[in-house]
């Protein structure tokens, strides 16, 4: 592989455009091709980013021998098949979460490709958020962690079309927080209980999840598809020697005082603004792993374990009981 990493991007919707913008900031990356089922979007994106090749059939990308890595940003239902084709074409792969809606399919992928951790990175970008990464690096300061609290609320609910294709709140939204709980706790779950309700959509859109980990840590996750005041992202860890927390990021830190009111600055509007830096750090980790020939920092196994937790949440909600893992 040359010192310049040649990359193709499959899927040019919202998340694909986010990754493209982040990838274009790297001098040692060249985006060689893009693909989307929309000919207009594929053509526009190629022109906008000065990319030499664009396709409507993603399989054309795998015919390009000069491509080193593929970024898979397509809808969830396409992820697993595209990952397999990329592996069989001898490409490195970055795939957005979730890897698949079915944890059994993820396990099969791991079984088929024993070197998967050196070839596939899964997009759990919050691990790479500078604030959350700083929390992980500072855990020793609070002694033994005992309680983790994660709040993740979107500013507005998704469209019905998106909801149907997403795999549900646990596989689509909560899975980030389930992975973060594993990442922070450095343990595996032994008990899961989830309760939920439908307030804004035809699917579960509000949920509380409680996880007990094997090392004794208890985690509470608070998810809502709608928070009218902005994108609410908070993390708190209690330890036997103290507490560490990450509060919401705001557009600015101004506070206005007047005779009749007090106004503070509003939260970041959505995930692009809140987690902009994490996408950059994620790419750095991808490049470093290839250069140093080491395992990627978020792997197919991480995707599997997050998927198993998402399945446990679904079962707990349906069966109205604790699920033991």
mmCIF file of C-alpha atoms in Angstrom:
data_model
loop_
_atom_site.group_PDB
_atom_site.id
_atom_site.type_symbol
_atom_site.label_atom_id
_atom_site.label_comp_id
_atom_site.label_asym_id
_atom_site.label_seq_id
_atom_site.Cartn_x
_atom_site.Cartn_y
_atom_site.Cartn_z
ATOM 1 C CA UNK A 1 0.000 0.000 0.000
ATOM 2 C CA UNK A 2 1.245 3.491 -0.856
ATOM 3 C CA UNK A 3 1.725 6.159 1.792
ATOM 4 C CA UNK A 4 -1.473 7.679 0.393
ATOM 5 C CA UNK A 5 -4.497 5.626 1.455
ATOM 6 C CA UNK A 6 -6.944 5.390 -1.444
ATOM 7 C CA UNK A 7 -10.533 5.210 -0.261
ATOM 8 C CA UNK A 8 -14.004 4.698 -1.718
ATOM 9 C CA UNK A 9 -17.257 5.642 0.002
ATOM 10 C CA UNK A 10 -20.452 3.633 -0.419
ATOM 11 C CA UNK A 11 -23.665 5.475 0.502
ATOM 12 C CA UNK A 12 -23.814 9.246 0.181
ATOM 13 C CA UNK A 13 -26.713 10.131 2.461
ATOM 14 C CA UNK A 14 -26.350 12.137 5.653
ATOM 15 C CA UNK A 15 -23.759 9.930 7.357
ATOM 16 C CA UNK A 16 -21.860 9.411 4.105
ATOM 17 C CA UNK A 17 -21.549 13.168 3.608
ATOM 18 C CA UNK A 18 -20.316 13.560 7.197
ATOM 19 C CA UNK A 19 -17.575 11.008 6.653
ATOM 20 C CA UNK A 20 -16.639 12.484 3.277
ATOM 21 C CA UNK A 21 -16.157 15.922 4.819
ATOM 22 C CA UNK A 22 -13.980 14.416 7.564
ATOM 23 C CA UNK A 23 -11.952 12.283 5.136
ATOM 24 C CA UNK A 24 -11.218 15.291 2.921
ATOM 25 C CA UNK A 25 -9.326 16.961 5.784
ATOM 26 C CA UNK A 26 -6.565 14.318 5.616
ATOM 27 C CA UNK A 27 -3.613 14.896 3.299
ATOM 28 C CA UNK A 28 -2.636 11.194 3.329
ATOM 29 C CA UNK A 29 -6.063 10.082 2.106
ATOM 30 C CA UNK A 30 -7.314 10.225 -1.479
ATOM 31 C CA UNK A 31 -10.996 9.579 -2.122
ATOM 32 C CA UNK A 32 -10.922 7.716 -5.436
ATOM 33 C CA UNK A 33 -14.558 6.694 -5.906
ATOM 34 C CA UNK A 34 -18.046 7.085 -4.464
ATOM 35 C CA UNK A 35 -21.265 5.161 -4.959
ATOM 36 C CA UNK A 36 -24.947 5.788 -4.335
ATOM 37 C CA UNK A 37 -28.163 4.414 -5.805
ATOM 38 C CA UNK A 38 -29.094 7.992 -6.720
ATOM 39 C CA UNK A 39 -27.250 8.938 -9.943
ATOM 40 C CA UNK A 40 -27.779 12.625 -9.258
ATOM 41 C CA UNK A 41 -26.344 12.407 -5.736
ATOM 42 C CA UNK A 42 -23.377 10.314 -6.850
ATOM 43 C CA UNK A 43 -22.581 12.740 -9.678
ATOM 44 C CA UNK A 44 -23.009 15.827 -7.501
ATOM 45 C CA UNK A 45 -20.823 14.425 -4.710
ATOM 46 C CA UNK A 46 -18.052 13.470 -7.109
ATOM 47 C CA UNK A 47 -18.065 16.987 -8.565
ATOM 48 C CA UNK A 48 -18.292 18.677 -5.157
ATOM 49 C CA UNK A 49 -15.304 16.780 -3.744
ATOM 50 C CA UNK A 50 -13.383 16.397 -7.026
ATOM 51 C CA UNK A 51 -13.570 12.598 -6.923
ATOM 52 C CA UNK A 52 -12.594 10.905 -10.214
ATOM 53 C CA UNK A 53 -15.075 7.990 -10.206
ATOM 54 C CA UNK A 54 -18.728 7.677 -9.216
ATOM 55 C CA UNK A 55 -21.087 4.736 -9.533
ATOM 56 C CA UNK A 56 -24.690 3.760 -8.896
ATOM 57 C CA UNK A 57 -23.681 0.106 -8.460
ATOM 58 C CA UNK A 58 -21.413 -0.174 -5.423
ATOM 59 C CA UNK A 59 -19.923 -3.428 -6.758
ATOM 60 C CA UNK A 60 -18.080 -1.406 -9.394
ATOM 61 C CA UNK A 61 -15.947 -0.050 -6.552
ATOM 62 C CA UNK A 62 -14.621 -3.525 -5.792
ATOM 63 C CA UNK A 63 -13.364 -3.830 -9.368
ATOM 64 C CA UNK A 64 -10.950 -0.939 -8.797
ATOM 65 C CA UNK A 65 -7.672 -2.594 -7.815
ATOM 66 C CA UNK A 66 -6.127 0.679 -6.652
ATOM 67 C CA UNK A 67 -8.607 1.164 -3.785
ATOM 68 C CA UNK A 68 -7.140 0.257 -0.391
ATOM 69 C CA UNK A 69 -10.142 0.823 1.885
ATOM 70 C CA UNK A 70 -13.899 1.186 1.670
ATOM 71 C CA UNK A 71 -16.128 3.338 3.857
ATOM 72 C CA UNK A 72 -19.589 1.728 4.140
ATOM 73 C CA UNK A 73 -22.226 4.353 4.937
ATOM 74 C CA UNK A 74 -25.234 2.701 3.307
ATOM 75 C CA UNK A 75 -28.486 1.764 5.114
ATOM 76 C CA UNK A 76 -28.160 -0.923 7.796
ATOM 77 C CA UNK A 77 -29.727 -3.693 5.705
ATOM 78 C CA UNK A 78 -26.822 -3.495 3.214
ATOM 79 C CA UNK A 79 -23.930 -3.425 5.699
ATOM 80 C CA UNK A 80 -23.169 -7.107 6.127
ATOM 81 C CA UNK A 81 -23.286 -8.043 2.433
ATOM 82 C CA UNK A 82 -21.110 -5.080 1.494
ATOM 83 C CA UNK A 83 -18.617 -5.858 4.237
ATOM 84 C CA UNK A 84 -18.306 -9.435 2.960
ATOM 85 C CA UNK A 85 -17.772 -8.285 -0.627
ATOM 86 C CA UNK A 86 -15.164 -5.782 0.517
ATOM 87 C CA UNK A 87 -13.354 -8.465 2.522
ATOM 88 C CA UNK A 88 -13.401 -10.818 -0.456
ATOM 89 C CA UNK A 89 -11.970 -7.980 -2.578
ATOM 90 C CA UNK A 90 -9.090 -7.645 -0.111
ATOM 91 C CA UNK A 91 -10.017 -4.142 1.079
ATOM 92 C CA UNK A 92 -9.753 -2.609 4.513
ATOM 93 C CA UNK A 93 -13.210 -1.608 5.708
ATOM 94 C CA UNK A 94 -14.789 1.023 7.852
ATOM 95 C CA UNK A 95 -18.487 0.229 8.402
ATOM 96 C CA UNK A 96 -21.022 2.385 10.166
ATOM 97 C CA UNK A 97 -22.923 0.787 13.029
ATOM 98 C CA UNK A 98 -24.793 -1.478 13.350
ATOM 99 C CA UNK A 99 -22.933 -4.168 11.457
ATOM 100 C CA UNK A 100 -26.210 -6.089 11.144
ATOM 101 C CA UNK A 101 -29.579 -6.271 12.888
ATOM 102 C CA UNK A 102 -29.040 -9.975 13.654
ATOM 103 C CA UNK A 103 -26.262 -10.837 16.108
ATOM 104 C CA UNK A 104 -26.113 -14.374 14.671
ATOM 105 C CA UNK A 105 -25.088 -12.927 11.301
ATOM 106 C CA UNK A 106 -22.327 -10.904 12.969
ATOM 107 C CA UNK A 107 -21.084 -14.047 14.732
ATOM 108 C CA UNK A 108 -21.009 -15.882 11.387
ATOM 109 C CA UNK A 109 -18.907 -13.094 9.873
ATOM 110 C CA UNK A 110 -16.424 -13.350 12.744
ATOM 111 C CA UNK A 111 -16.252 -17.126 12.310
ATOM 112 C CA UNK A 112 -15.643 -16.913 8.539
ATOM 113 C CA UNK A 113 -12.904 -14.273 8.685
ATOM 114 C CA UNK A 114 -10.467 -15.041 11.529
ATOM 115 C CA UNK A 115 -8.382 -11.934 10.778
ATOM 116 C CA UNK A 116 -11.436 -9.666 10.867
ATOM 117 C CA UNK A 117 -10.140 -7.405 13.655
ATOM 118 C CA UNK A 118 -7.235 -6.370 11.433
ATOM 119 C CA UNK A 119 -9.466 -5.705 8.427
ATOM 120 C CA UNK A 120 -12.734 -4.193 9.714
ATOM 121 C CA UNK A 121 -13.395 -1.194 11.938
ATOM 122 C CA UNK A 122 -16.956 -0.491 13.114
ATOM 123 C CA UNK A 123 -18.143 3.087 13.536
ATOM 124 C CA UNK A 124 -18.666 3.555 17.253
ATOM 125 C CA UNK A 125 -17.495 7.145 16.938
ATOM 126 C CA UNK A 126 -18.330 8.211 20.493
ATOM 127 C CA UNK A 127 -15.338 6.237 21.759
ATOM 128 C CA UNK A 128 -13.236 8.820 19.931
ATOM 129 C CA UNK A 129 -14.996 11.931 21.210
ATOM 130 C CA UNK A 130 -12.266 13.938 23.004
ATOM 131 C CA UNK A 131 -14.386 14.461 26.132
ATOM 132 C CA UNK A 132 -15.429 10.826 26.455
ATOM 133 C CA UNK A 133 -11.894 9.661 25.710
ATOM 134 C CA UNK A 134 -10.651 11.972 28.483
ATOM 135 C CA UNK A 135 -13.144 10.388 30.881
ATOM 136 C CA UNK A 136 -11.851 6.923 30.036
ATOM 137 C CA UNK A 137 -8.267 8.084 30.569
ATOM 138 C CA UNK A 138 -9.150 9.666 33.952
ATOM 139 C CA UNK A 139 -11.096 6.821 35.554
ATOM 140 C CA UNK A 140 -8.317 5.963 38.010
ATOM 141 C CA UNK A 141 -8.796 9.359 39.637
ATOM 142 C CA UNK A 142 -12.224 8.327 40.960
ATOM 143 C CA UNK A 143 -11.153 4.907 42.233
ATOM 144 C CA UNK A 144 -13.417 1.940 41.601
ATOM 145 C CA UNK A 145 -16.325 2.899 39.283
ATOM 146 C CA UNK A 146 -19.711 1.853 40.662
ATOM 147 C CA UNK A 147 -22.385 3.680 38.631
ATOM 148 C CA UNK A 148 -22.436 4.902 35.029
ATOM 149 C CA UNK A 149 -25.178 7.242 33.802
ATOM 150 C CA UNK A 150 -25.569 7.933 30.088
ATOM 151 C CA UNK A 151 -28.100 10.390 28.677
ATOM 152 C CA UNK A 152 -28.613 10.466 24.914
ATOM 153 C CA UNK A 153 -31.640 12.286 23.501
ATOM 154 C CA UNK A 154 -32.196 13.377 19.917
ATOM 155 C CA UNK A 155 -33.708 16.797 19.211
ATOM 156 C CA UNK A 156 -36.479 15.423 16.981
ATOM 157 C CA UNK A 157 -37.818 11.986 16.025
ATOM 158 C CA UNK A 158 -36.783 10.354 12.730
ATOM 159 C CA UNK A 159 -39.096 9.874 9.773
ATOM 160 C CA UNK A 160 -41.301 6.780 9.648
ATOM 161 C CA UNK A 161 -39.270 5.561 6.651
ATOM 162 C CA UNK A 162 -36.024 5.852 8.592
ATOM 163 C CA UNK A 163 -37.501 4.135 11.648
ATOM 164 C CA UNK A 164 -38.663 1.142 9.596
ATOM 165 C CA UNK A 165 -35.201 0.625 8.094
ATOM 166 C CA UNK A 166 -33.185 1.381 11.234
ATOM 167 C CA UNK A 167 -33.749 -1.819 13.186
ATOM 168 C CA UNK A 168 -35.476 -0.018 16.058
ATOM 169 C CA UNK A 169 -34.272 2.253 18.816
ATOM 170 C CA UNK A 170 -31.990 -0.309 20.465
ATOM 171 C CA UNK A 171 -30.075 -1.243 17.301
ATOM 172 C CA UNK A 172 -30.093 2.258 15.857
ATOM 173 C CA UNK A 173 -29.802 4.730 18.730
ATOM 174 C CA UNK A 174 -29.129 2.921 22.001
ATOM 175 C CA UNK A 175 -26.381 0.817 20.447
ATOM 176 C CA UNK A 176 -23.979 3.772 20.709
ATOM 177 C CA UNK A 177 -24.667 3.978 24.434
ATOM 178 C CA UNK A 178 -24.531 0.221 24.921
ATOM 179 C CA UNK A 179 -21.093 0.245 23.343
ATOM 180 C CA UNK A 180 -20.069 3.239 25.470
ATOM 181 C CA UNK A 181 -21.195 1.394 28.618
ATOM 182 C CA UNK A 182 -18.942 -1.561 27.710
ATOM 183 C CA UNK A 183 -16.111 0.797 26.765
ATOM 184 C CA UNK A 184 -16.233 2.696 30.064
ATOM 185 C CA UNK A 185 -16.953 -0.270 32.354
ATOM 186 C CA UNK A 186 -14.293 -2.498 30.743
ATOM 187 C CA UNK A 187 -16.570 -5.418 31.548
ATOM 188 C CA UNK A 188 -19.344 -7.537 30.040
ATOM 189 C CA UNK A 189 -22.992 -7.422 31.013
ATOM 190 C CA UNK A 190 -24.670 -10.097 33.093
ATOM 191 C CA UNK A 191 -28.138 -8.542 33.534
ATOM 192 C CA UNK A 192 -30.201 -6.195 31.344
ATOM 193 C CA UNK A 193 -33.623 -4.658 31.865
ATOM 194 C CA UNK A 194 -35.316 -2.158 29.556
ATOM 195 C CA UNK A 195 -38.614 -0.325 29.683
ATOM 196 C CA UNK A 196 -39.950 1.803 26.870
ATOM 197 C CA UNK A 197 -42.891 3.631 25.379
ATOM 198 C CA UNK A 198 -44.166 5.120 22.101
ATOM 199 C CA UNK A 199 -44.634 8.865 22.442
ATOM 200 C CA UNK A 200 -43.744 10.348 19.055
ATOM 201 C CA UNK A 201 -43.629 7.467 16.560
ATOM 202 C CA UNK A 202 -45.160 4.058 15.849
ATOM 203 C CA UNK A 203 -42.071 2.406 17.338
ATOM 204 C CA UNK A 204 -40.476 2.579 20.784
ATOM 205 C CA UNK A 205 -38.966 6.052 20.984
ATOM 206 C CA UNK A 206 -38.370 6.511 24.722
ATOM 207 C CA UNK A 207 -36.495 4.017 26.878
ATOM 208 C CA UNK A 208 -34.602 3.499 30.098
ATOM 209 C CA UNK A 209 -32.027 0.692 30.218
ATOM 210 C CA UNK A 210 -30.277 -0.694 33.284
ATOM 211 C CA UNK A 211 -27.278 -2.983 32.937
ATOM 212 C CA UNK A 212 -25.353 -4.812 35.636
ATOM 213 C CA UNK A 213 -21.825 -5.704 34.589
ATOM 214 C CA UNK A 214 -19.790 -8.656 35.800
ATOM 215 C CA UNK A 215 -17.404 -6.357 37.672
ATOM 216 C CA UNK A 216 -20.293 -4.934 39.722
ATOM 217 C CA UNK A 217 -20.792 -1.645 37.854
ATOM 218 C CA UNK A 218 -24.406 -0.654 37.285
ATOM 219 C CA UNK A 219 -25.210 1.474 34.231
ATOM 220 C CA UNK A 220 -28.364 3.454 33.511
ATOM 221 C CA UNK A 221 -29.033 4.637 29.944
ATOM 222 C CA UNK A 222 -31.694 7.264 29.204
ATOM 223 C CA UNK A 223 -32.730 7.508 25.522
ATOM 224 C CA UNK A 224 -35.396 9.631 23.861
ATOM 225 C CA UNK A 225 -36.048 10.293 20.195
ATOM 226 C CA UNK A 226 -37.178 13.821 21.087
ATOM 227 C CA UNK A 227 -35.667 16.515 23.288
ATOM 228 C CA UNK A 228 -37.198 19.803 22.174
ATOM 229 C CA UNK A 229 -34.357 21.867 23.683
ATOM 230 C CA UNK A 230 -31.531 20.329 21.600
ATOM 231 C CA UNK A 231 -29.167 17.383 21.346
ATOM 232 C CA UNK A 232 -28.742 16.148 24.918
ATOM 233 C CA UNK A 233 -25.538 14.145 25.470
ATOM 234 C CA UNK A 234 -24.248 13.603 29.005
ATOM 235 C CA UNK A 235 -22.054 11.072 30.773
ATOM 236 C CA UNK A 236 -21.415 10.555 34.484
ATOM 237 C CA UNK A 237 -19.355 7.965 36.367
ATOM 238 C CA UNK A 238 -19.455 7.576 40.124
ATOM 239 C CA UNK A 239 -16.482 5.952 41.829
ATOM 240 C CA UNK A 240 -15.619 5.167 45.419
ATOM 241 C CA UNK A 241 -13.197 8.122 45.467
ATOM 242 C CA UNK A 242 -15.126 10.679 43.435
ATOM 243 C CA UNK A 243 -17.163 11.368 40.330
ATOM 244 C CA UNK A 244 -16.371 12.435 36.779
ATOM 245 C CA UNK A 245 -18.849 13.804 34.262
ATOM 246 C CA UNK A 246 -19.222 15.303 30.800
ATOM 247 C CA UNK A 247 -21.932 17.915 30.351
ATOM 248 C CA UNK A 248 -23.635 19.019 27.154
ATOM 249 C CA UNK A 249 -21.714 21.014 24.595
ATOM 250 C CA UNK A 250 -23.297 24.367 23.822
ATOM 251 C CA UNK A 251 -23.114 26.604 20.783
ATOM 252 C CA UNK A 252 -21.391 29.145 23.025
ATOM 253 C CA UNK A 253 -21.098 29.803 26.738
ATOM 254 C CA UNK A 254 -22.932 33.100 26.942
ATOM 255 C CA UNK A 255 -25.581 33.739 29.567
ATOM 256 C CA UNK A 256 -27.903 36.767 29.347
ATOM 257 C CA UNK A 257 -29.361 38.357 32.451
ATOM 258 C CA UNK A 258 -32.209 40.844 32.270
ATOM 259 C CA UNK A 259 -34.858 42.276 34.553
ATOM 260 C CA UNK A 260 -37.404 39.576 33.822
ATOM 261 C CA UNK A 261 -35.482 36.591 32.567
ATOM 262 C CA UNK A 262 -32.330 34.534 32.408
ATOM 263 C CA UNK A 263 -31.283 33.067 29.063
ATOM 264 C CA UNK A 264 -28.441 30.618 28.483
ATOM 265 C CA UNK A 265 -26.973 29.475 25.199
ATOM 266 C CA UNK A 266 -28.623 26.492 23.554
ATOM 267 C CA UNK A 267 -27.210 23.003 23.012
ATOM 268 C CA UNK A 268 -25.583 21.821 19.827
ATOM 269 C CA UNK A 269 -28.377 21.031 17.345
ATOM 270 C CA UNK A 270 -27.503 17.396 16.465
ATOM 271 C CA UNK A 271 -24.814 14.729 16.249
ATOM 272 C CA UNK A 272 -22.849 16.300 13.378
ATOM 273 C CA UNK A 273 -22.065 19.371 15.456
ATOM 274 C CA UNK A 274 -21.700 17.573 18.799
ATOM 275 C CA UNK A 275 -19.483 14.763 17.556
ATOM 276 C CA UNK A 276 -17.681 16.519 14.714
ATOM 277 C CA UNK A 277 -14.259 15.968 16.303
ATOM 278 C CA UNK A 278 -14.965 12.284 16.923
ATOM 279 C CA UNK A 279 -15.206 11.551 13.193
ATOM 280 C CA UNK A 280 -11.749 13.049 12.686
ATOM 281 C CA UNK A 281 -10.257 11.063 15.577
ATOM 282 C CA UNK A 282 -11.940 7.906 14.288
ATOM 283 C CA UNK A 283 -10.218 8.272 10.916
ATOM 284 C CA UNK A 284 -6.868 8.870 12.622
ATOM 285 C CA UNK A 285 -7.323 5.611 14.542
ATOM 286 C CA UNK A 286 -8.209 3.767 11.326
ATOM 287 C CA UNK A 287 -5.077 5.006 9.534
ATOM 288 C CA UNK A 288 -2.818 4.329 12.522
ATOM 289 C CA UNK A 289 -4.089 0.766 12.875
ATOM 290 C CA UNK A 290 -3.266 0.028 9.239
ATOM 291 C CA UNK A 291 0.142 1.673 9.410
ATOM 292 C CA UNK A 292 1.090 -0.157 12.600
ATOM 293 C CA UNK A 293 -0.542 -3.424 11.472
ATOM 294 C CA UNK A 294 -2.557 -3.753 14.659
ATOM 295 C CA UNK A 295 -6.196 -4.525 15.460
ATOM 296 C CA UNK A 296 -8.707 -1.780 14.905
ATOM 297 C CA UNK A 297 -9.919 -0.126 18.134
ATOM 298 C CA UNK A 298 -13.603 -0.903 17.503
ATOM 299 C CA UNK A 299 -14.044 -4.325 15.978
ATOM 300 C CA UNK A 300 -16.577 -6.819 14.730
ATOM 301 C CA UNK A 301 -16.498 -8.362 18.197
ATOM 302 C CA UNK A 302 -17.461 -5.005 19.691
ATOM 303 C CA UNK A 303 -20.302 -4.827 17.172
ATOM 304 C CA UNK A 304 -21.396 -8.337 18.170
ATOM 305 C CA UNK A 305 -21.430 -7.577 21.895
ATOM 306 C CA UNK A 306 -23.330 -4.319 21.387
ATOM 307 C CA UNK A 307 -25.824 -6.186 19.196
ATOM 308 C CA UNK A 308 -26.318 -8.857 21.866
ATOM 309 C CA UNK A 309 -27.064 -6.102 24.379
ATOM 310 C CA UNK A 310 -29.516 -4.481 21.944
ATOM 311 C CA UNK A 311 -31.245 -7.862 21.515
ATOM 312 C CA UNK A 312 -31.419 -8.242 25.296
ATOM 313 C CA UNK A 313 -33.080 -4.833 25.551
ATOM 314 C CA UNK A 314 -35.667 -5.862 22.973
ATOM 315 C CA UNK A 315 -36.369 -9.114 24.828
ATOM 316 C CA UNK A 316 -36.613 -7.344 28.165
ATOM 317 C CA UNK A 317 -39.090 -4.831 26.752
ATOM 318 C CA UNK A 318 -41.214 -7.538 25.136
ATOM 319 C CA UNK A 319 -41.107 -9.991 28.057
ATOM 320 C CA UNK A 320 -41.206 -7.351 30.815
ATOM 321 C CA UNK A 321 -38.415 -8.975 32.799
ATOM 322 C CA UNK A 322 -34.690 -8.953 33.480
ATOM 323 C CA UNK A 323 -32.632 -10.734 30.821
ATOM 324 C CA UNK A 324 -29.642 -12.714 32.136
ATOM 325 C CA UNK A 325 -26.668 -13.014 29.801
#
